[in-house]
Short mmCIF file of C-alpha atoms in Angstrom, two decimals:
data_model
loop_
_atom_site.label_atom_id
_atom_site.label_comp_id
_atom_site.label_asym_id
_atom_site.label_seq_id
_atom_site.Cartn_x
_atom_site.Cartn_y
_atom_site.Cartn_z
CA MET A 70 23.03 -84.31 -81.99
CA VAL A 71 22.53 -86.85 -85.39
CA THR A 72 19.02 -87.44 -86.58
CA LYS A 73 17.97 -90.77 -88.25
CA GLU A 74 17.40 -88.77 -91.82
CA GLU A 75 21.76 -87.65 -91.63
CA ILE A 76 22.20 -91.91 -90.37
CA LEU A 77 19.70 -93.03 -93.47
CA GLU A 78 21.50 -90.03 -96.26
CA ALA A 79 24.66 -92.13 -94.26
CA LEU A 80 24.09 -95.29 -95.23
CA GLN A 81 23.41 -95.61 -98.90
CA ALA A 82 26.76 -95.44 -99.19
CA VAL A 83 26.09 -98.82 -98.04
CA GLU A 84 25.58 -101.18 -101.32
CA ASP A 85 24.66 -104.87 -101.61
CA PRO A 86 27.51 -105.87 -104.00
CA GLU A 87 25.64 -108.98 -104.90
CA ILE A 88 22.31 -106.43 -106.33
CA GLY A 89 24.15 -103.50 -106.93
CA MET A 90 21.81 -101.44 -104.42
CA ASP A 91 21.99 -99.56 -101.02
CA VAL A 92 20.81 -101.04 -98.15
CA VAL A 93 17.75 -97.98 -97.67
CA ASN A 94 16.39 -98.42 -101.12
CA LEU A 95 16.56 -101.62 -101.05
CA GLY A 96 14.36 -101.40 -98.07
CA LEU A 97 16.83 -103.94 -95.19
CA VAL A 98 16.76 -100.87 -92.62
CA TYR A 99 14.60 -101.13 -90.27
CA ASP A 100 14.41 -99.06 -88.18
CA VAL A 101 16.80 -96.41 -86.43
CA GLN A 102 17.19 -95.76 -82.89
CA ILE A 103 18.79 -92.57 -81.45
CA ASN A 104 19.22 -92.16 -77.44
CA LYS A 105 22.24 -90.10 -76.94
CA ASP A 106 25.36 -91.05 -78.83
CA ASN A 107 24.08 -94.18 -79.47
CA VAL A 108 22.66 -95.85 -82.28
CA TYR A 109 20.32 -98.77 -82.75
CA ILE A 110 19.36 -99.84 -86.42
CA LYS A 111 17.57 -103.23 -87.16
CA MET A 112 18.29 -104.08 -90.20
CA THR A 113 18.04 -107.31 -92.60
CA MET A 114 18.58 -109.60 -95.56
CA THR A 115 17.15 -110.08 -99.06
CA ALA A 116 17.87 -113.64 -98.16
CA PRO A 117 18.72 -115.48 -94.67
CA THR A 118 21.51 -117.42 -97.22
CA CYS A 119 22.90 -113.71 -98.76
CA PRO A 120 26.32 -114.64 -98.34
CA VAL A 121 27.73 -110.76 -98.03
CA THR A 122 25.45 -110.55 -94.83
CA PRO A 123 28.77 -109.78 -92.40
CA TRP A 124 30.18 -107.63 -95.27
CA ILE A 125 27.02 -105.81 -94.71
CA LEU A 126 26.15 -104.98 -90.82
CA SER A 127 30.04 -104.43 -90.49
CA GLU A 128 30.39 -101.51 -93.02
CA VAL A 129 26.60 -99.83 -91.80
CA GLN A 130 28.11 -100.00 -88.80
CA LYS A 131 31.43 -98.75 -89.15
CA ILE A 132 29.40 -96.12 -91.70
CA VAL A 133 27.54 -95.12 -88.96
CA GLU A 134 29.89 -95.00 -85.78
CA ASN A 135 32.05 -92.55 -87.59
CA MET A 136 29.69 -89.55 -87.99
CA ALA A 137 30.42 -86.85 -86.14
CA GLY A 138 28.02 -86.90 -82.83
CA VAL A 139 27.96 -91.10 -82.79
CA GLU A 140 29.86 -93.17 -80.13
CA MET A 141 28.54 -96.42 -80.29
CA ALA A 142 26.15 -98.37 -82.73
CA ASP A 143 24.25 -101.91 -82.45
CA VAL A 144 22.79 -103.62 -85.29
CA GLU A 145 20.92 -105.82 -85.01
CA LEU A 146 19.64 -108.59 -88.64
CA VAL A 147 17.02 -109.41 -87.87
CA TRP A 148 14.08 -111.70 -90.31
CA GLU A 149 10.71 -110.42 -89.04
CA PRO A 150 9.02 -109.27 -91.10
CA PRO A 151 10.51 -110.85 -93.90
CA TRP A 152 12.00 -109.09 -96.87
CA ASN A 153 10.51 -108.77 -99.87
CA PRO A 154 10.72 -106.27 -102.86
CA SER A 155 7.28 -104.78 -102.39
CA MET A 156 10.06 -102.83 -99.64
CA MET A 157 12.23 -101.18 -102.29
CA SER A 158 11.77 -97.86 -102.70
CA GLU A 159 11.38 -96.33 -106.37
CA VAL A 160 14.24 -95.69 -106.36
CA ALA A 161 15.14 -99.15 -106.40
CA ARG A 162 12.99 -100.84 -108.25
CA ASP A 163 12.81 -98.55 -111.62
CA ALA A 164 17.09 -99.25 -111.02
CA LEU A 165 16.40 -102.80 -111.14
CA ASN A 166 13.68 -103.19 -113.23
CA MET A 167 11.21 -104.06 -110.82
#
């Protein structure tokens, strides 16, 4: 069975092309739930008007569904709580000079 930590590590490969930072370190992944071989991910974007939203959501789903032990990944886009820069990891803040 896949773990939450393995999923978050794999999702570091999904980078917001406009910002140049991965979705995990940006703090866009709010929750990961695992039920046997199904994974449920709740995430957001930095802004509702983000033009790469469909691509990012597709990449997240594709990466997780390609992991051993995962049959299906359901990615839900949410806007609550609203994303803000304080949600970024120390790695992201340092890389983006924030």
